[in-house]
mmCIF file of C-alpha atoms in Angstrom:
data_model
loop_
_atom_site.group_PDB
_atom_site.id
_atom_site.type_symbol
_atom_site.label_atom_id
_atom_site.label_comp_id
_atom_site.label_asym_id
_atom_site.label_seq_id
_atom_site.Cartn_x
_atom_site.Cartn_y
_atom_site.Cartn_z
ATOM 1 C CA UNK A 1 -0.073 -0.027 -0.301
ATOM 2 C CA UNK A 2 1.049 3.731 -0.614
ATOM 3 C CA UNK A 3 0.744 5.926 2.192
ATOM 4 C CA UNK A 4 -1.541 9.023 1.114
ATOM 5 C CA UNK A 5 0.275 11.486 -1.254
ATOM 6 C CA UNK A 6 0.339 14.367 0.823
ATOM 7 C CA UNK A 7 2.079 12.192 3.648
ATOM 8 C CA UNK A 8 4.549 11.133 1.157
ATOM 9 C CA UNK A 9 5.116 14.618 -0.200
ATOM 10 C CA UNK A 10 5.837 15.917 3.336
ATOM 11 C CA UNK A 11 8.307 12.829 3.950
ATOM 12 C CA UNK A 12 9.989 13.991 0.915
ATOM 13 C CA UNK A 13 10.001 17.727 1.570
ATOM 14 C CA UNK A 14 11.788 17.171 5.181
ATOM 15 C CA UNK A 15 14.507 15.011 3.144
ATOM 16 C CA UNK A 16 15.499 18.451 2.125
ATOM 17 C CA UNK A 17 16.983 19.259 5.762
ATOM 18 C CA UNK A 18 20.376 18.100 6.589
ATOM 19 C CA UNK A 19 20.963 14.742 8.096
ATOM 20 C CA UNK A 20 17.343 13.756 7.649
ATOM 21 C CA UNK A 21 16.952 10.411 5.815
ATOM 22 C CA UNK A 22 13.842 8.514 4.525
ATOM 23 C CA UNK A 23 13.662 6.649 8.053
ATOM 24 C CA UNK A 24 14.032 9.961 10.000
ATOM 25 C CA UNK A 25 11.567 11.667 7.648
ATOM 26 C CA UNK A 26 8.589 9.382 7.858
ATOM 27 C CA UNK A 27 9.078 9.262 11.788
ATOM 28 C CA UNK A 28 9.302 13.287 11.589
ATOM 29 C CA UNK A 29 6.092 13.132 9.376
ATOM 30 C CA UNK A 30 3.999 10.793 11.453
ATOM 31 C CA UNK A 31 5.118 12.501 14.850
ATOM 32 C CA UNK A 32 3.703 15.779 13.733
ATOM 33 C CA UNK A 33 0.631 14.682 12.456
ATOM 34 C CA UNK A 34 0.028 12.312 15.541
ATOM 35 C CA UNK A 35 1.470 14.568 18.359
ATOM 36 C CA UNK A 36 2.507 17.891 17.159
ATOM 37 C CA UNK A 37 0.278 19.577 14.587
ATOM 38 C CA UNK A 38 0.515 22.953 16.040
ATOM 39 C CA UNK A 39 4.472 22.538 16.081
ATOM 40 C CA UNK A 40 3.886 21.826 12.440
ATOM 41 C CA UNK A 41 1.849 24.720 11.519
ATOM 42 C CA UNK A 42 4.043 27.028 13.409
ATOM 43 C CA UNK A 43 6.929 25.370 11.735
ATOM 44 C CA UNK A 44 5.501 26.235 8.301
ATOM 45 C CA UNK A 45 5.018 29.575 9.304
ATOM 46 C CA UNK A 46 8.475 30.316 10.592
ATOM 47 C CA UNK A 47 9.855 28.697 7.033
ATOM 48 C CA UNK A 48 7.614 31.017 5.224
ATOM 49 C CA UNK A 49 8.614 33.911 7.380
ATOM 50 C CA UNK A 50 12.337 33.502 7.406
ATOM 51 C CA UNK A 51 12.700 32.521 3.732
ATOM 52 C CA UNK A 52 10.762 35.944 2.901
ATOM 53 C CA UNK A 53 12.318 38.211 5.720
ATOM 54 C CA UNK A 54 16.085 37.272 5.654
ATOM 55 C CA UNK A 55 18.756 38.633 3.485
ATOM 56 C CA UNK A 56 22.345 39.058 3.515
ATOM 57 C CA UNK A 57 23.988 42.419 5.630
ATOM 58 C CA UNK A 58 25.304 44.809 2.995
ATOM 59 C CA UNK A 59 28.339 45.290 4.951
ATOM 60 C CA UNK A 60 29.185 41.972 6.381
ATOM 61 C CA UNK A 61 27.054 39.548 4.051
ATOM 62 C CA UNK A 62 25.576 37.662 7.189
ATOM 63 C CA UNK A 63 22.040 37.032 7.538
ATOM 64 C CA UNK A 64 20.025 39.892 8.597
ATOM 65 C CA UNK A 65 16.440 41.388 8.432
ATOM 66 C CA UNK A 66 17.458 45.006 7.850
ATOM 67 C CA UNK A 67 19.811 46.615 5.305
ATOM 68 C CA UNK A 68 22.929 46.111 8.015
ATOM 69 C CA UNK A 69 22.930 43.124 10.729
ATOM 70 C CA UNK A 70 22.912 44.296 14.310
ATOM 71 C CA UNK A 71 26.764 43.972 14.933
ATOM 72 C CA UNK A 72 27.420 46.293 11.764
ATOM 73 C CA UNK A 73 24.987 48.463 13.187
ATOM 74 C CA UNK A 74 25.871 48.701 16.764
ATOM 75 C CA UNK A 75 28.696 50.962 16.672
ATOM 76 C CA UNK A 76 30.170 49.750 19.588
ATOM 77 C CA UNK A 77 32.644 47.523 17.822
ATOM 78 C CA UNK A 78 36.264 48.143 17.066
ATOM 79 C CA UNK A 79 36.023 48.961 13.349
ATOM 80 C CA UNK A 80 40.068 48.335 12.836
ATOM 81 C CA UNK A 81 39.565 44.462 13.338
ATOM 82 C CA UNK A 82 37.825 42.448 10.335
ATOM 83 C CA UNK A 83 37.229 38.765 11.001
ATOM 84 C CA UNK A 84 36.345 36.383 8.183
ATOM 85 C CA UNK A 85 34.475 33.219 9.073
ATOM 86 C CA UNK A 86 33.098 30.728 6.215
ATOM 87 C CA UNK A 87 29.266 30.886 7.641
ATOM 88 C CA UNK A 88 27.039 32.645 9.966
ATOM 89 C CA UNK A 89 27.367 29.894 12.365
ATOM 90 C CA UNK A 90 31.064 30.340 12.734
ATOM 91 C CA UNK A 91 30.103 34.194 13.434
ATOM 92 C CA UNK A 92 27.892 32.895 16.181
ATOM 93 C CA UNK A 93 30.388 30.486 17.412
ATOM 94 C CA UNK A 94 33.132 33.529 17.799
ATOM 95 C CA UNK A 95 30.746 35.989 19.258
ATOM 96 C CA UNK A 96 30.008 33.124 22.101
ATOM 97 C CA UNK A 97 33.508 33.369 23.110
ATOM 98 C CA UNK A 98 32.963 37.033 24.087
ATOM 99 C CA UNK A 99 36.691 37.329 23.005
ATOM 100 C CA UNK A 100 36.340 39.213 20.093
ATOM 101 C CA UNK A 101 35.372 42.946 19.786
ATOM 102 C CA UNK A 102 35.787 43.719 16.154
ATOM 103 C CA UNK A 103 33.737 43.374 13.092
ATOM 104 C CA UNK A 104 33.130 40.450 10.314
ATOM 105 C CA UNK A 105 32.934 39.447 6.994
ATOM 106 C CA UNK A 106 31.160 36.299 6.300
ATOM 107 C CA UNK A 107 32.124 34.590 2.774
ATOM 108 C CA UNK A 108 29.351 32.112 2.894
ATOM 109 C CA UNK A 109 31.261 29.491 1.539
ATOM 110 C CA UNK A 110 35.092 28.326 0.930
ATOM 111 C CA UNK A 111 37.222 28.179 -2.033
ATOM 112 C CA UNK A 112 36.483 24.864 -3.613
ATOM 113 C CA UNK A 113 37.570 24.317 -7.180
ATOM 114 C CA UNK A 114 36.531 20.519 -7.318
ATOM 115 C CA UNK A 115 32.853 21.848 -6.142
ATOM 116 C CA UNK A 116 33.050 24.721 -8.554
ATOM 117 C CA UNK A 117 33.316 27.328 -6.163
ATOM 118 C CA UNK A 118 35.515 30.147 -7.101
ATOM 119 C CA UNK A 119 36.479 33.742 -5.791
ATOM 120 C CA UNK A 120 33.424 35.134 -7.152
ATOM 121 C CA UNK A 121 31.135 32.672 -5.174
ATOM 122 C CA UNK A 122 32.588 33.908 -1.914
ATOM 123 C CA UNK A 123 32.985 37.487 -2.734
ATOM 124 C CA UNK A 124 36.427 37.832 -2.582
ATOM 125 C CA UNK A 125 36.120 41.308 -4.505
ATOM 126 C CA UNK A 126 33.623 42.693 -2.000
ATOM 127 C CA UNK A 127 35.947 41.479 0.879
ATOM 128 C CA UNK A 128 39.002 43.419 -0.739
ATOM 129 C CA UNK A 129 36.621 46.550 -0.811
ATOM 130 C CA UNK A 130 35.444 46.335 2.682
ATOM 131 C CA UNK A 131 38.971 45.851 3.895
ATOM 132 C CA UNK A 132 40.212 48.488 1.864
ATOM 133 C CA UNK A 133 38.180 51.268 3.418
ATOM 134 C CA UNK A 134 41.158 52.925 5.335
ATOM 135 C CA UNK A 135 39.678 51.946 8.662
ATOM 136 C CA UNK A 136 40.303 48.180 8.844
ATOM 137 C CA UNK A 137 43.979 47.608 9.855
ATOM 138 C CA UNK A 138 44.081 43.722 10.583
ATOM 139 C CA UNK A 139 41.968 41.183 9.230
ATOM 140 C CA UNK A 140 41.874 37.738 11.293
ATOM 141 C CA UNK A 141 41.198 34.838 8.859
ATOM 142 C CA UNK A 142 38.671 32.235 10.858
ATOM 143 C CA UNK A 143 38.157 29.978 7.922
ATOM 144 C CA UNK A 144 38.040 26.392 9.172
ATOM 145 C CA UNK A 145 41.327 24.466 9.707
ATOM 146 C CA UNK A 146 40.199 22.020 6.889
ATOM 147 C CA UNK A 147 42.059 21.591 3.214
ATOM 148 C CA UNK A 148 39.345 23.710 1.718
ATOM 149 C CA UNK A 149 39.513 26.398 4.659
ATOM 150 C CA UNK A 150 43.370 26.544 4.699
ATOM 151 C CA UNK A 151 43.501 27.157 1.141
ATOM 152 C CA UNK A 152 40.815 29.625 1.183
ATOM 153 C CA UNK A 153 42.777 31.527 3.849
ATOM 154 C CA UNK A 154 46.116 31.518 2.048
ATOM 155 C CA UNK A 155 44.407 33.027 -0.951
ATOM 156 C CA UNK A 156 42.595 35.648 0.981
ATOM 157 C CA UNK A 157 46.051 36.180 3.120
ATOM 158 C CA UNK A 158 48.135 36.881 -0.187
ATOM 159 C CA UNK A 159 45.685 39.535 -1.512
ATOM 160 C CA UNK A 160 44.934 41.197 1.669
ATOM 161 C CA UNK A 161 48.953 41.550 2.418
ATOM 162 C CA UNK A 162 49.347 42.905 -1.141
ATOM 163 C CA UNK A 163 47.178 45.686 -0.057
ATOM 164 C CA UNK A 164 49.324 46.531 3.192
ATOM 165 C CA UNK A 165 46.871 45.212 5.663
ATOM 166 C CA UNK A 166 48.126 43.106 8.454
ATOM 167 C CA UNK A 167 46.837 39.538 8.461
ATOM 168 C CA UNK A 168 46.334 37.158 11.242
ATOM 169 C CA UNK A 169 44.898 33.431 11.465
ATOM 170 C CA UNK A 170 43.451 31.897 14.240
ATOM 171 C CA UNK A 171 46.191 29.730 16.453
ATOM 172 C CA UNK A 172 46.446 26.261 16.014
ATOM 173 C CA UNK A 173 47.486 24.250 18.947
ATOM 174 C CA UNK A 174 46.334 21.854 21.965
ATOM 175 C CA UNK A 175 42.748 22.295 23.128
ATOM 176 C CA UNK A 176 42.281 23.596 26.435
ATOM 177 C CA UNK A 177 41.510 20.799 28.506
ATOM 178 C CA UNK A 178 43.344 18.715 26.113
ATOM 179 C CA UNK A 179 45.769 15.823 27.177
ATOM 180 C CA UNK A 180 48.942 15.517 24.742
ATOM 181 C CA UNK A 181 48.408 11.667 24.802
ATOM 182 C CA UNK A 182 45.119 12.029 22.789
ATOM 183 C CA UNK A 183 45.862 14.792 20.523
ATOM 184 C CA UNK A 184 46.469 13.849 16.877
ATOM 185 C CA UNK A 185 50.163 14.230 15.799
ATOM 186 C CA UNK A 186 49.572 16.984 13.058
ATOM 187 C CA UNK A 187 48.148 19.279 15.922
ATOM 188 C CA UNK A 188 51.025 18.460 18.478
ATOM 189 C CA UNK A 189 53.237 19.145 15.633
ATOM 190 C CA UNK A 190 51.879 22.500 15.123
ATOM 191 C CA UNK A 191 51.535 23.346 18.682
ATOM 192 C CA UNK A 192 55.600 22.491 19.118
ATOM 193 C CA UNK A 193 56.052 24.661 16.031
ATOM 194 C CA UNK A 194 53.787 27.461 17.266
ATOM 195 C CA UNK A 195 55.007 27.440 20.792
ATOM 196 C CA UNK A 196 55.293 30.763 22.816
ATOM 197 C CA UNK A 197 57.697 31.930 25.127
ATOM 198 C CA UNK A 198 56.133 32.225 28.577
ATOM 199 C CA UNK B 1 25.082 39.618 19.326
ATOM 200 C CA UNK B 2 21.560 37.875 18.610
ATOM 201 C CA UNK B 3 20.801 36.132 15.457
ATOM 202 C CA UNK B 4 17.830 38.020 13.388
ATOM 203 C CA UNK B 5 14.413 37.162 15.041
ATOM 204 C CA UNK B 6 12.858 35.227 11.886
ATOM 205 C CA UNK B 7 16.011 33.181 12.083
ATOM 206 C CA UNK B 8 15.697 32.466 15.549
ATOM 207 C CA UNK B 9 12.005 31.771 15.352
ATOM 208 C CA UNK B 10 12.785 29.010 12.467
ATOM 209 C CA UNK B 11 15.472 27.484 14.508
ATOM 210 C CA UNK B 12 12.999 27.123 17.610
ATOM 211 C CA UNK B 13 10.163 25.884 15.562
ATOM 212 C CA UNK B 14 12.424 23.288 13.870
ATOM 213 C CA UNK B 15 13.183 22.024 17.465
ATOM 214 C CA UNK B 16 9.245 20.474 17.209
ATOM 215 C CA UNK B 17 10.748 17.627 15.072
ATOM 216 C CA UNK B 18 11.869 14.324 16.865
ATOM 217 C CA UNK B 19 15.677 13.865 17.574
ATOM 218 C CA UNK B 20 16.159 17.695 16.271
ATOM 219 C CA UNK B 21 18.564 19.588 19.098
ATOM 220 C CA UNK B 22 19.385 23.116 19.449
ATOM 221 C CA UNK B 23 22.612 22.563 17.179
ATOM 222 C CA UNK B 24 20.876 20.409 14.467
ATOM 223 C CA UNK B 25 18.014 23.045 14.178
ATOM 224 C CA UNK B 26 20.638 25.830 13.571
ATOM 225 C CA UNK B 27 22.574 23.753 10.887
ATOM 226 C CA UNK B 28 18.979 23.181 9.107
ATOM 227 C CA UNK B 29 18.194 26.553 9.441
ATOM 228 C CA UNK B 30 21.388 28.228 8.017
ATOM 229 C CA UNK B 31 21.370 25.314 5.216
ATOM 230 C CA UNK B 32 18.109 26.098 4.108
ATOM 231 C CA UNK B 33 18.651 29.824 3.935
ATOM 232 C CA UNK B 34 22.162 29.300 2.348
ATOM 233 C CA UNK B 35 21.622 26.316 0.142
ATOM 234 C CA UNK B 36 18.211 25.518 -0.352
ATOM 235 C CA UNK B 37 15.469 28.122 -0.252
ATOM 236 C CA UNK B 38 13.237 26.340 -2.770
ATOM 237 C CA UNK B 39 13.522 22.891 -0.537
ATOM 238 C CA UNK B 40 12.042 25.153 2.226
ATOM 239 C CA UNK B 41 9.442 26.699 0.757
ATOM 240 C CA UNK B 42 8.481 22.954 -0.714
ATOM 241 C CA UNK B 43 8.573 21.785 2.952
ATOM 242 C CA UNK B 44 6.388 24.974 4.292
ATOM 243 C CA UNK B 45 3.680 23.745 1.717
ATOM 244 C CA UNK B 46 3.935 20.155 2.224
ATOM 245 C CA UNK B 47 3.204 20.754 5.969
ATOM 246 C CA UNK B 48 0.327 22.893 5.215
ATOM 247 C CA UNK B 49 -1.031 20.680 3.028
ATOM 248 C CA UNK B 50 -0.329 17.693 4.883
ATOM 249 C CA UNK B 51 -1.754 19.009 8.029
ATOM 250 C CA UNK B 52 -4.892 20.076 6.314
ATOM 251 C CA UNK B 53 -5.586 17.182 4.390
ATOM 252 C CA UNK B 54 -4.728 14.158 6.253
ATOM 253 C CA UNK B 55 -7.079 12.634 8.677
ATOM 254 C CA UNK B 56 -7.955 9.089 10.005
ATOM 255 C CA UNK B 57 -9.575 6.451 8.257
ATOM 256 C CA UNK B 58 -13.022 5.766 9.628
ATOM 257 C CA UNK B 59 -12.703 1.822 9.291
ATOM 258 C CA UNK B 60 -8.971 1.771 10.524
ATOM 259 C CA UNK B 61 -7.935 4.831 11.906
ATOM 260 C CA UNK B 62 -4.641 5.283 9.838
ATOM 261 C CA UNK B 63 -3.726 8.243 8.121
ATOM 262 C CA UNK B 64 -5.496 8.907 5.032
ATOM 263 C CA UNK B 65 -6.683 11.680 2.626
ATOM 264 C CA UNK B 66 -10.264 10.296 2.109
ATOM 265 C CA UNK B 67 -12.791 8.762 4.278
ATOM 266 C CA UNK B 68 -11.677 4.999 3.700
ATOM 267 C CA UNK B 69 -7.811 4.507 3.238
ATOM 268 C CA UNK B 70 -6.526 2.833 0.038
ATOM 269 C CA UNK B 71 -6.439 -0.785 2.107
ATOM 270 C CA UNK B 72 -9.858 -0.231 3.618
ATOM 271 C CA UNK B 73 -11.113 0.568 0.217
ATOM 272 C CA UNK B 74 -9.189 -1.809 -1.802
ATOM 273 C CA UNK B 75 -11.517 -4.578 -1.544
ATOM 274 C CA UNK B 76 -8.625 -7.068 -2.542
ATOM 275 C CA UNK B 77 -7.954 -7.861 1.275
ATOM 276 C CA UNK B 78 -9.194 -10.849 3.375
ATOM 277 C CA UNK B 79 -11.831 -8.945 5.459
ATOM 278 C CA UNK B 80 -11.792 -11.976 8.095
ATOM 279 C CA UNK B 81 -8.274 -10.991 9.283
ATOM 280 C CA UNK B 82 -7.745 -7.843 11.252
ATOM 281 C CA UNK B 83 -4.129 -7.155 12.662
ATOM 282 C CA UNK B 84 -3.867 -4.536 15.333
ATOM 283 C CA UNK B 85 -1.090 -2.143 15.064
ATOM 284 C CA UNK B 86 0.321 0.882 17.288
ATOM 285 C CA UNK B 87 1.234 3.646 14.632
ATOM 286 C CA UNK B 88 1.042 3.751 10.855
ATOM 287 C CA UNK B 89 4.698 3.450 10.634
ATOM 288 C CA UNK B 90 4.227 -0.311 12.007
ATOM 289 C CA UNK B 91 1.505 -0.917 9.458
ATOM 290 C CA UNK B 92 3.702 0.381 6.336
ATOM 291 C CA UNK B 93 6.484 -2.085 7.710
ATOM 292 C CA UNK B 94 4.109 -5.148 7.786
ATOM 293 C CA UNK B 95 2.787 -4.251 4.315
ATOM 294 C CA UNK B 96 6.499 -3.969 3.411
ATOM 295 C CA UNK B 97 6.839 -7.956 4.315
ATOM 296 C CA UNK B 98 4.208 -8.649 1.791
ATOM 297 C CA UNK B 99 3.370 -11.551 3.981
ATOM 298 C CA UNK B 100 -0.033 -10.398 5.155
ATOM 299 C CA UNK B 101 -3.238 -10.200 3.409
ATOM 300 C CA UNK B 102 -5.853 -9.078 5.883
ATOM 301 C CA UNK B 103 -6.979 -5.337 7.045
ATOM 302 C CA UNK B 104 -5.773 -3.403 9.996
ATOM 303 C CA UNK B 105 -6.711 -1.390 13.107
ATOM 304 C CA UNK B 106 -4.312 1.340 13.885
ATOM 305 C CA UNK B 107 -4.439 2.187 18.070
ATOM 306 C CA UNK B 108 -2.346 5.543 17.469
ATOM 307 C CA UNK B 109 -0.728 4.630 20.469
ATOM 308 C CA UNK B 110 0.024 2.129 23.264
ATOM 309 C CA UNK B 111 -1.686 1.819 26.919
ATOM 310 C CA UNK B 112 0.675 3.917 29.284
ATOM 311 C CA UNK B 113 -0.963 4.708 32.602
ATOM 312 C CA UNK B 114 1.994 6.536 33.542
ATOM 313 C CA UNK B 115 1.983 8.731 30.740
ATOM 314 C CA UNK B 116 -1.975 9.205 31.098
ATOM 315 C CA UNK B 117 -2.685 7.230 27.871
ATOM 316 C CA UNK B 118 -5.703 4.766 28.988
ATOM 317 C CA UNK B 119 -8.201 2.312 26.759
ATOM 318 C CA UNK B 120 -10.068 5.285 25.181
ATOM 319 C CA UNK B 121 -7.009 7.277 24.060
ATOM 320 C CA UNK B 122 -6.127 3.935 22.065
ATOM 321 C CA UNK B 123 -9.781 4.022 20.482
ATOM 322 C CA UNK B 124 -10.314 0.170 22.278
ATOM 323 C CA UNK B 125 -14.263 0.757 22.128
ATOM 324 C CA UNK B 126 -13.904 1.157 18.147
ATOM 325 C CA UNK B 127 -11.717 -1.659 17.926
ATOM 326 C CA UNK B 128 -13.956 -3.826 19.595
ATOM 327 C CA UNK B 129 -16.919 -2.715 17.340
ATOM 328 C CA UNK B 130 -14.836 -3.247 14.454
ATOM 329 C CA UNK B 131 -13.862 -6.710 15.159
ATOM 330 C CA UNK B 132 -17.205 -7.704 16.022
ATOM 331 C CA UNK B 133 -18.456 -6.794 12.628
ATOM 332 C CA UNK B 134 -19.181 -10.494 12.300
ATOM 333 C CA UNK B 135 -16.609 -10.772 9.372
ATOM 334 C CA UNK B 136 -13.758 -10.840 11.277
ATOM 335 C CA UNK B 137 -12.828 -13.972 12.333
ATOM 336 C CA UNK B 138 -9.187 -13.728 13.752
ATOM 337 C CA UNK B 139 -7.284 -10.682 15.426
ATOM 338 C CA UNK B 140 -3.425 -10.640 14.886
ATOM 339 C CA UNK B 141 -2.008 -8.276 17.793
ATOM 340 C CA UNK B 142 0.934 -6.762 16.339
ATOM 341 C CA UNK B 143 1.961 -4.437 18.820
ATOM 342 C CA UNK B 144 5.429 -3.778 19.882
ATOM 343 C CA UNK B 145 7.217 -6.268 22.157
ATOM 344 C CA UNK B 146 7.862 -3.701 24.644
ATOM 345 C CA UNK B 147 6.539 -3.623 28.250
ATOM 346 C CA UNK B 148 3.506 -1.349 27.316
ATOM 347 C CA UNK B 149 3.258 -2.994 23.912
ATOM 348 C CA UNK B 150 2.863 -6.307 25.531
ATOM 349 C CA UNK B 151 0.336 -4.907 28.369
ATOM 350 C CA UNK B 152 -1.865 -3.326 25.298
ATOM 351 C CA UNK B 153 -1.663 -6.558 23.575
ATOM 352 C CA UNK B 154 -2.486 -8.696 26.855
ATOM 353 C CA UNK B 155 -5.425 -6.136 27.665
ATOM 354 C CA UNK B 156 -6.940 -6.318 23.946
ATOM 355 C CA UNK B 157 -6.402 -10.073 23.585
ATOM 356 C CA UNK B 158 -8.851 -10.454 26.683
ATOM 357 C CA UNK B 159 -11.385 -8.385 25.554
ATOM 358 C CA UNK B 160 -11.266 -10.164 22.068
ATOM 359 C CA UNK B 161 -11.475 -13.618 22.991
ATOM 360 C CA UNK B 162 -14.414 -12.910 25.498
ATOM 361 C CA UNK B 163 -16.119 -11.884 22.320
ATOM 362 C CA UNK B 164 -15.576 -15.221 20.757
ATOM 363 C CA UNK B 165 -12.746 -14.353 18.550
ATOM 364 C CA UNK B 166 -9.644 -16.095 17.572
ATOM 365 C CA UNK B 167 -6.648 -13.718 18.862
ATOM 366 C CA UNK B 168 -2.822 -14.312 17.927
ATOM 367 C CA UNK B 169 0.140 -12.730 18.634
ATOM 368 C CA UNK B 170 3.388 -12.068 16.405
ATOM 369 C CA UNK B 171 5.841 -14.692 16.791
ATOM 370 C CA UNK B 172 8.679 -14.148 19.301
ATOM 371 C CA UNK B 173 12.273 -15.731 18.636
ATOM 372 C CA UNK B 174 15.587 -15.593 16.952
ATOM 373 C CA UNK B 175 15.539 -13.105 14.126
ATOM 374 C CA UNK B 176 16.256 -14.280 10.558
ATOM 375 C CA UNK B 177 20.040 -14.197 9.925
ATOM 376 C CA UNK B 178 20.642 -14.336 13.859
ATOM 377 C CA UNK B 179 23.313 -16.014 15.722
ATOM 378 C CA UNK B 180 22.501 -17.784 18.962
ATOM 379 C CA UNK B 181 25.692 -16.301 20.661
ATOM 380 C CA UNK B 182 24.396 -12.654 20.241
ATOM 381 C CA UNK B 183 20.729 -13.000 20.775
ATOM 382 C CA UNK B 184 19.901 -11.788 24.054
ATOM 383 C CA UNK B 185 18.825 -14.487 26.679
ATOM 384 C CA UNK B 186 14.989 -13.500 26.974
ATOM 385 C CA UNK B 187 14.559 -13.716 23.285
ATOM 386 C CA UNK B 188 16.704 -17.130 23.422
ATOM 387 C CA UNK B 189 14.508 -18.162 26.282
ATOM 388 C CA UNK B 190 10.915 -17.372 24.484
ATOM 389 C CA UNK B 191 12.341 -19.114 21.236
ATOM 390 C CA UNK B 192 12.813 -22.403 22.912
ATOM 391 C CA UNK B 193 9.489 -22.057 24.957
ATOM 392 C CA UNK B 194 8.016 -21.474 21.328
ATOM 393 C CA UNK B 195 9.995 -24.210 19.489
ATOM 394 C CA UNK B 196 8.271 -25.619 16.741
ATOM 395 C CA UNK B 197 7.894 -29.034 15.546
ATOM 396 C CA UNK B 198 9.599 -29.406 12.087
#
């Protein structure tokens, strides 16, 4: 027997969520219909609202509902510091540390020639204009420490340095609370190379 | 910084899905906004459509878009056999086996006094009327083999037998392809007790 078509459509539609396979999608569908139709209605409305209201900040490219995001509009941040991240999620992670007082630029991706993601897709020209506004003095490259994130940081670093900007990269090393015995050797080698005078 | 409110609302709304925590909800939200807005729109529409179109089959209580579900309306199934399951997902699992030719009754739950789920919530009266239609001869109890599923089967079994119906329960035993060494002892004990003459 085939399940009713609008049920099957909902199962299929839920598959667009990352990490949701056929089994989880079916479980979600039956849960919503059986136990939480109000939650389902709320979800449908939240989806519509977010998809129509949210756009990119004109200055830093993160998600926002206004022309400028709350951070860029705040005026309380150090405009001489610009932190470059891959995604809005990375921005939120750095904000959670409360250890950074500057502004951001969100690439919305990383260089990945194999997937056809080039400099244009990650808004490199826009970043160079933004960093060259005469106020920004240091650019902190906070892309991921993956192969693609490192390549992106290298590429951006070259371009930014050529424009006379100070460029830095997040420190690599042993995680806080980490035990040497359980740290991978690549990280440990990096921590040795980047050792600090105390 | 707080993320824009309609983004935060979407993250919260996604939490109504089973198995989705705050981190997964954020990842889903950013994924939809960044990579799959079309999928998000489709999901919102599928939710609305399913929530407004889907109701319970008048005969077997499963989800359907018509008065009778496709199975109950087909006329090709053996009306003397009635299989009682907890959820529409269980019904689909049994249909997938292609080993059952009768009809179903879906409880939409299981007896669970601690959670306040009593006989009324699982439509016991309706099941007894359905099974007592004079055509049904055997009721196959296919609730889960959990404590609550077993209690539900026991309770229903008593009531149905008292009405002169033949009542059976799914067989318990070693799974197909299972090795005795790795089967839990409760299952193995049951398989011994229910051993069959070959």
